[in-house]
Coordinates of C-alpha atoms in Angstrom, one line a residue:
M1 CA 19.3 -27.9 -16.9
S2 CA 16.1 -27.1 -15.0
T3 CA 16.1 -24.8 -11.9
D4 CA 12.9 -25.4 -10.0
I5 CA 12.1 -24.2 -6.6
Q6 CA 9.4 -26.5 -4.8
S7 CA 7.6 -25.9 -1.4
H8 CA 4.3 -27.2 0.1
A9 CA 2.1 -27.2 3.1
V10 CA -0.7 -29.3 4.3
V11 CA -3.7 -27.4 5.6
A12 CA -7.2 -28.5 7.1
L13 CA -9.1 -27.2 4.5
E14 CA -11.3 -28.7 1.4
P15 CA -9.0 -28.1 -1.9
V16 CA -11.3 -25.4 -3.4
A17 CA -11.3 -23.5 0.3
A18 CA -7.5 -23.9 0.4
F19 CA -6.9 -22.6 -3.5
E20 CA -9.3 -19.9 -2.5
A21 CA -7.1 -18.7 0.3
V22 CA -3.7 -19.0 -0.9
T23 CA -4.5 -17.1 -4.4
R24 CA -6.9 -14.6 -2.4
S25 CA -3.6 -14.0 0.1
L26 CA -1.1 -13.7 -3.3
A27 CA -3.4 -11.4 -4.8
D28 CA -4.1 -9.2 -1.7
A29 CA -0.4 -9.0 -0.7
L30 CA 0.5 -8.0 -4.6
E31 CA -2.4 -5.4 -4.6
L32 CA -0.6 -3.8 -1.4
S33 CA 2.6 -3.5 -3.5
G34 CA 1.0 -2.1 -6.4
V35 CA 0.7 -5.1 -8.5
V36 CA -2.8 -6.4 -9.8
L37 CA -3.7 -10.1 -10.1
D38 CA -6.8 -10.3 -12.4
A39 CA -7.4 -13.7 -12.7
Q40 CA -10.6 -13.1 -15.0
R41 CA -9.0 -11.2 -17.5
G42 CA -6.0 -13.5 -17.3
R43 CA -3.3 -10.6 -16.4
I44 CA -0.8 -9.0 -14.1
V45 CA -0.1 -5.5 -14.3
D46 CA 1.8 -3.4 -12.2
A47 CA 1.1 0.2 -10.7
A48 CA 1.5 1.8 -14.0
G49 CA -1.2 -0.8 -15.6
A50 CA 1.8 -2.3 -17.8
E51 CA 1.5 -6.0 -18.1
I52 CA 4.1 -7.9 -16.2
G53 CA 2.7 -11.4 -16.8
R54 CA -0.3 -13.5 -17.7
V55 CA -2.4 -16.2 -16.0
V56 CA -1.8 -19.3 -17.9
S57 CA -4.8 -21.3 -16.1
W58 CA -6.7 -20.9 -13.1
Q59 CA -9.0 -23.8 -11.9
A60 CA -10.4 -23.8 -8.3
G61 CA -9.5 -26.6 -6.4
V62 CA -7.1 -27.8 -8.5
G63 CA -4.3 -25.2 -9.4
A64 CA -3.0 -22.3 -11.3
T65 CA -0.3 -21.2 -13.5
L66 CA 1.2 -17.7 -13.6
A67 CA 3.9 -16.5 -16.1
L68 CA 5.9 -13.6 -15.6
S69 CA 7.3 -11.4 -18.6
G70 CA 10.4 -12.5 -20.2
A71 CA 13.6 -11.2 -18.3
P72 CA 17.3 -10.8 -19.6
P73 CA 19.4 -12.6 -20.5
A74 CA 17.4 -15.2 -22.3
G75 CA 14.0 -13.8 -22.0
G76 CA 12.2 -16.9 -21.3
G77 CA 10.5 -15.7 -17.9
V78 CA 9.6 -17.3 -14.7
R79 CA 6.4 -19.6 -14.0
L80 CA 4.8 -20.1 -10.7
E81 CA 2.6 -23.2 -10.5
I82 CA 0.3 -23.6 -7.4
T83 CA -1.6 -26.8 -7.0
T84 CA -4.0 -28.4 -4.6
E85 CA -4.5 -32.0 -3.8
A86 CA -6.9 -33.7 -1.3
V87 CA -4.9 -35.8 1.4
A88 CA -5.7 -37.3 4.5
D89 CA -5.4 -34.4 6.8
G90 CA -7.1 -31.8 4.4
T91 CA -5.3 -30.2 1.4
R92 CA -1.6 -30.5 0.2
I93 CA -0.6 -27.0 -1.4
A94 CA 2.2 -27.2 -3.5
V95 CA 4.2 -24.3 -5.2
T96 CA 6.8 -24.6 -7.7
L97 CA 8.7 -21.7 -9.6
R98 CA 10.3 -22.7 -12.9
G99 CA 12.4 -21.1 -15.2
L100 CA 15.2 -19.4 -13.4
E101 CA 17.6 -20.8 -15.5
D102 CA 16.1 -18.5 -18.4
V103 CA 16.9 -15.5 -16.2
L104 CA 20.0 -16.3 -14.7
G105 CA 21.7 -17.5 -17.8
E106 CA 25.1 -19.3 -17.1
D107 CA 25.5 -17.9 -13.4
L108 CA 26.4 -21.5 -12.3
D109 CA 26.0 -20.6 -8.3
G110 CA 22.8 -18.2 -9.5
P111 CA 20.2 -20.5 -8.5
A112 CA 21.6 -21.6 -5.0
A113 CA 22.4 -18.0 -4.2
W114 CA 19.0 -16.6 -5.4
F115 CA 17.5 -19.5 -3.1
G116 CA 19.7 -18.5 -0.1
S117 CA 19.0 -14.7 -0.3
E118 CA 15.7 -14.3 -1.6
L119 CA 13.8 -17.6 0.0
L120 CA 15.6 -18.6 2.9
A121 CA 16.3 -15.3 4.4
P122 CA 13.0 -13.7 4.2
L123 CA 11.7 -17.5 5.4
L124 CA 13.9 -17.1 8.5
H125 CA 13.0 -13.5 9.2
A126 CA 9.4 -14.3 8.7
G127 CA 9.4 -16.9 11.3
S128 CA 11.0 -14.7 14.1
A129 CA 8.7 -13.8 16.9
E130 CA 8.7 -10.1 16.1
R131 CA 7.5 -10.7 12.6
L132 CA 5.1 -13.4 13.0
G133 CA 3.5 -11.0 15.9
D134 CA 3.5 -8.3 13.0
W135 CA 1.7 -10.7 10.6
V136 CA -0.5 -11.7 13.0
T137 CA -1.6 -8.2 14.2
D138 CA -2.2 -7.5 10.4
R139 CA -4.2 -10.5 9.7
R140 CA -6.4 -10.1 12.4
V141 CA -6.8 -6.4 13.5
R142 CA -4.5 -3.9 11.6
R143 CA -5.3 -5.2 8.1
P144 CA -8.0 -8.1 8.5
S145 CA -8.1 -10.8 6.0
G146 CA -9.2 -14.4 5.8
T147 CA -12.3 -16.2 6.7
A148 CA -12.2 -15.6 10.2
S149 CA -11.8 -11.9 10.1
R150 CA -14.5 -11.7 7.2
E151 CA -16.9 -13.3 9.7
N152 CA -15.9 -11.1 12.6
Y153 CA -15.9 -7.9 10.9
R154 CA -19.1 -8.7 8.8
N155 CA -20.9 -8.2 12.4
P156 CA -18.3 -7.1 14.9
A157 CA -20.4 -7.7 18.5
Y158 CA -17.9 -6.2 20.5
H159 CA -17.6 -2.9 18.6
W160 CA -21.5 -2.1 18.4
P161 CA -21.3 -0.2 21.6
N162 CA -18.6 2.4 20.5
F163 CA -20.4 2.4 17.2
D164 CA -23.7 3.5 19.1
A165 CA -21.9 6.4 20.9
M166 CA -20.3 7.5 17.6
L167 CA -23.7 7.5 15.8
E168 CA -25.4 9.5 18.6
A169 CA -22.7 12.1 18.5
L170 CA -22.8 12.5 14.8
S171 CA -26.4 13.2 15.0
L172 CA -26.5 12.2 11.3
A173 CA -29.2 13.8 8.7
P174 CA -30.5 12.9 5.2
S175 CA -28.4 16.2 4.3
D176 CA -25.0 14.7 5.4
R177 CA -22.2 13.3 3.3
L178 CA -20.3 11.0 5.9
L179 CA -16.6 9.7 5.3
E180 CA -15.4 6.7 7.3
V181 CA -11.9 6.0 7.5
G182 CA -11.1 2.5 8.1
C183 CA -14.4 1.0 7.5
G184 CA -13.5 -2.5 8.1
G185 CA -16.5 -4.8 6.9
G186 CA -18.8 -2.0 6.7
A187 CA -21.2 -2.5 9.8
F188 CA -20.8 1.0 11.0
L189 CA -21.6 2.3 7.3
S190 CA -24.8 0.1 7.3
A191 CA -26.2 1.9 10.6
A192 CA -25.0 5.2 9.6
L193 CA -26.7 5.1 6.3
Q194 CA -30.1 4.2 8.2
S195 CA -30.2 8.4 8.6
G196 CA -30.8 8.7 4.9
C197 CA -27.4 10.2 4.4
T198 CA -24.9 9.5 1.9
A199 CA -21.4 8.1 2.7
A200 CA -18.1 7.3 1.1
A201 CA -15.5 4.9 3.1
V202 CA -11.8 3.8 2.7
D203 CA -9.8 1.0 4.0
H204 CA -6.5 -0.2 3.3
A205 CA -7.3 -4.0 3.5
P206 CA -8.5 -5.5 0.2
D207 CA -10.7 -8.3 2.1
M208 CA -12.5 -5.3 4.1
V209 CA -13.1 -3.4 1.0
R210 CA -14.8 -6.2 -0.6
L211 CA -16.9 -7.3 2.4
A212 CA -18.0 -3.7 3.0
R213 CA -19.3 -3.4 -0.5
T214 CA -21.0 -6.8 -0.1
V215 CA -22.6 -6.0 3.1
N216 CA -23.6 -2.5 1.7
A217 CA -24.4 -3.7 -1.7
G218 CA -27.9 -2.1 -1.8
A219 CA -26.5 1.5 -0.9
V220 CA -23.6 1.2 -3.3
A221 CA -25.7 0.1 -6.3
A222 CA -28.1 3.3 -5.7
G223 CA -25.3 5.6 -5.5
R224 CA -25.4 6.5 -1.7
L225 CA -22.0 4.8 -0.8
E226 CA -18.7 4.6 -2.5
I227 CA -16.0 2.0 -0.6
V228 CA -12.3 2.4 -2.2
R229 CA -9.2 1.1 -0.9
A230 CA -6.9 3.8 0.2
D231 CA -4.6 4.9 3.1
A232 CA -5.7 7.2 5.5
L233 CA -3.0 9.5 5.2
S234 CA -3.7 10.2 1.6
L235 CA -7.6 10.5 1.1
P236 CA -8.7 10.0 -2.4
F237 CA -11.3 13.1 -2.1
G238 CA -11.4 16.8 -2.6
A239 CA -11.1 19.3 -0.1
G240 CA -14.5 20.0 1.6
S241 CA -16.1 17.1 0.2
F242 CA -17.9 16.0 3.5
T243 CA -20.0 17.3 6.4
A244 CA -19.0 14.6 8.9
A245 CA -16.2 12.0 9.3
A246 CA -16.1 8.8 11.7
M247 CA -13.1 6.5 12.6
S248 CA -13.0 3.8 15.0
G249 CA -10.5 1.7 16.3
V250 CA -8.1 2.6 13.6
L251 CA -5.9 5.7 15.2
A252 CA -3.8 3.5 17.4
F253 CA -2.6 1.7 14.4
L254 CA -1.5 4.9 12.3
S255 CA 2.1 5.4 11.5
D256 CA 1.3 9.3 11.6
P257 CA -2.1 9.8 13.1
A258 CA -1.3 13.7 12.9
A259 CA -1.3 13.3 9.1
A260 CA -4.4 11.3 9.0
L261 CA -6.3 14.1 11.2
A262 CA -5.2 16.6 9.0
E263 CA -6.2 14.6 5.7
I264 CA -9.8 14.5 7.4
H265 CA -9.7 17.8 8.2
R266 CA -9.0 18.9 4.6
V267 CA -11.8 16.9 3.1
L268 CA -14.4 18.4 5.8
A269 CA -16.3 21.2 4.6
P270 CA -16.6 24.1 7.1
G271 CA -18.8 23.2 9.7
G272 CA -18.1 19.8 9.6
R273 CA -17.4 17.5 12.4
L274 CA -15.3 14.5 13.3
V275 CA -16.3 11.8 16.0
L276 CA -13.6 9.1 16.5
Y277 CA -13.4 6.4 19.1
T278 CA -10.3 4.7 20.5
G279 CA -9.0 2.9 22.9
S280 CA -7.3 4.3 26.2
P281 CA -3.9 3.8 27.6
A282 CA -5.8 1.6 30.4
M283 CA -6.9 -0.8 27.6
A284 CA -3.5 -2.1 26.7
G285 CA -2.9 -5.7 27.8
T286 CA -6.6 -6.4 28.4
P287 CA -8.7 -9.0 26.4
A288 CA -9.8 -6.1 24.4
A289 CA -5.9 -5.4 23.7
P290 CA -3.9 -8.3 24.0
E291 CA -0.6 -9.2 22.6
P292 CA 0.8 -9.5 20.2
Y293 CA -1.5 -6.4 19.4
A294 CA -1.0 -4.1 22.5
S295 CA 3.1 -3.7 21.6
R296 CA 1.8 -2.6 18.3
L297 CA -0.8 0.2 19.3
R298 CA -0.6 3.9 19.8
F299 CA -2.3 4.6 23.0
L300 CA -2.6 8.6 24.1
E301 CA -3.9 10.5 27.0
D302 CA -7.0 12.5 26.7
D303 CA -4.8 15.8 26.2
E304 CA -2.5 14.5 24.1
L305 CA -5.4 13.2 21.9
E306 CA -7.2 16.7 21.8
A307 CA -4.0 18.5 20.9
L308 CA -3.6 16.2 18.2
A309 CA -6.8 17.3 16.8
R310 CA -6.1 21.0 17.2
D311 CA -3.0 20.6 15.6
A312 CA -4.6 18.9 12.5
G313 CA -6.6 22.1 12.2
F314 CA -9.8 21.6 14.2
D315 CA -11.1 24.5 16.0
D316 CA -12.9 22.6 18.6
A317 CA -11.7 19.3 20.3
R318 CA -13.0 17.2 23.3
V319 CA -12.4 13.9 24.4
A320 CA -15.3 12.2 26.5
R321 CA -15.2 8.9 28.3
P322 CA -18.5 7.1 28.0
D323 CA -19.7 4.5 29.9
L324 CA -20.6 1.9 27.3
R325 CA -21.5 -0.7 29.8
P326 CA -25.2 -0.2 29.6
C327 CA -25.3 -0.1 25.8
A328 CA -23.0 -3.3 25.8
A329 CA -25.4 -5.2 28.2
R330 CA -28.3 -4.5 25.8
R331 CA -26.1 -5.4 22.8
G332 CA -25.7 -9.0 24.5
I333 CA -22.2 -8.6 25.5
E334 CA -21.5 -11.2 28.4
S335 CA -21.3 -9.9 31.7
P336 CA -17.4 -10.7 32.6
L337 CA -16.6 -8.7 29.6
L338 CA -18.7 -5.4 30.7
S339 CA -15.8 -4.0 32.2
M340 CA -14.0 -3.6 28.8
F341 CA -16.6 -0.9 28.3
A342 CA -16.4 1.0 31.4
P343 CA -15.1 4.8 31.0
A344 CA -11.4 4.3 31.9
M345 CA -11.3 1.9 28.5
G346 CA -12.2 4.3 25.9
Q347 CA -12.1 7.7 24.3
L348 CA -14.4 9.5 22.1
L349 CA -13.1 12.4 20.4
V350 CA -15.4 15.2 19.0
A351 CA -14.1 17.9 17.1
A352 CA -15.5 20.6 14.4
K353 CA -14.2 22.2 11.8
R354 CA -15.2 26.0 11.9
R355 CA -13.7 27.5 8.6

């Protein structure tokens, strides 16, 4: 008896674009859990590098078949089949999971129980307003992914005013080695590198790491820039590796901002400086931080932000409230939105590591 689990969706994309979207999202979700889907080499490996599956077939716009390694009792393993087919409204994406009988053996109600607990329960949970809000926040701002996010973060028009303020405060020179924590699509890096400095950057979103490398391909190829996927709470760099650090629009999303600032302090050399821009409490609920984002962000008062930096080890820390409206106007921001760049809306933290 064959036990197959099937599902499908129709999306308003061409088959090749639909295939890329579903397989890229699958690969990104697996990567965040430590599993790498390497379609080019035909391998699926876990965090330890052990092969846990194979890519049996892979054809853009048509479909793919992934085979997981055999599991007890029969050892046959499970296959995931993805197919894309052009239909009147776009593309029908179908997913079929085969081979459960090889894993479940003679457990007669096993397939039904597995279907209920592993597919239906997570599906119901995923459809809740809270979980959907989390997913939308992740996809658009906390861990951006997808076509719209890539276009937005390639040249984030509404971030340039705070980027300009940060660059002025950093006053980078060719002798500097800069770290950006949460680099997004790499636009800030591109501007910072014009100073002649070298740099490294981290982001936890696979899509943003790829985009930032593309946007700054020349600097990466020249050895002036390194971009890696990493968590702000565990930076993959040695102590004293940088003379300057920058973080924009990231602090509000962090689960432990104190630990993140302590990590930045660790990797800065004595005399190093940190420049950080974040939204103030007044930004919550505005077009710059609407729901579902606002309730998932952390907003701090000026004294709280300064104390956070000092507790992380920085000797000097001060918060400024720059008026970014003139810069925003020069950058072409529409007049009705200039109020989003008033002093009440944003905080610029400048901190130094003296020893």
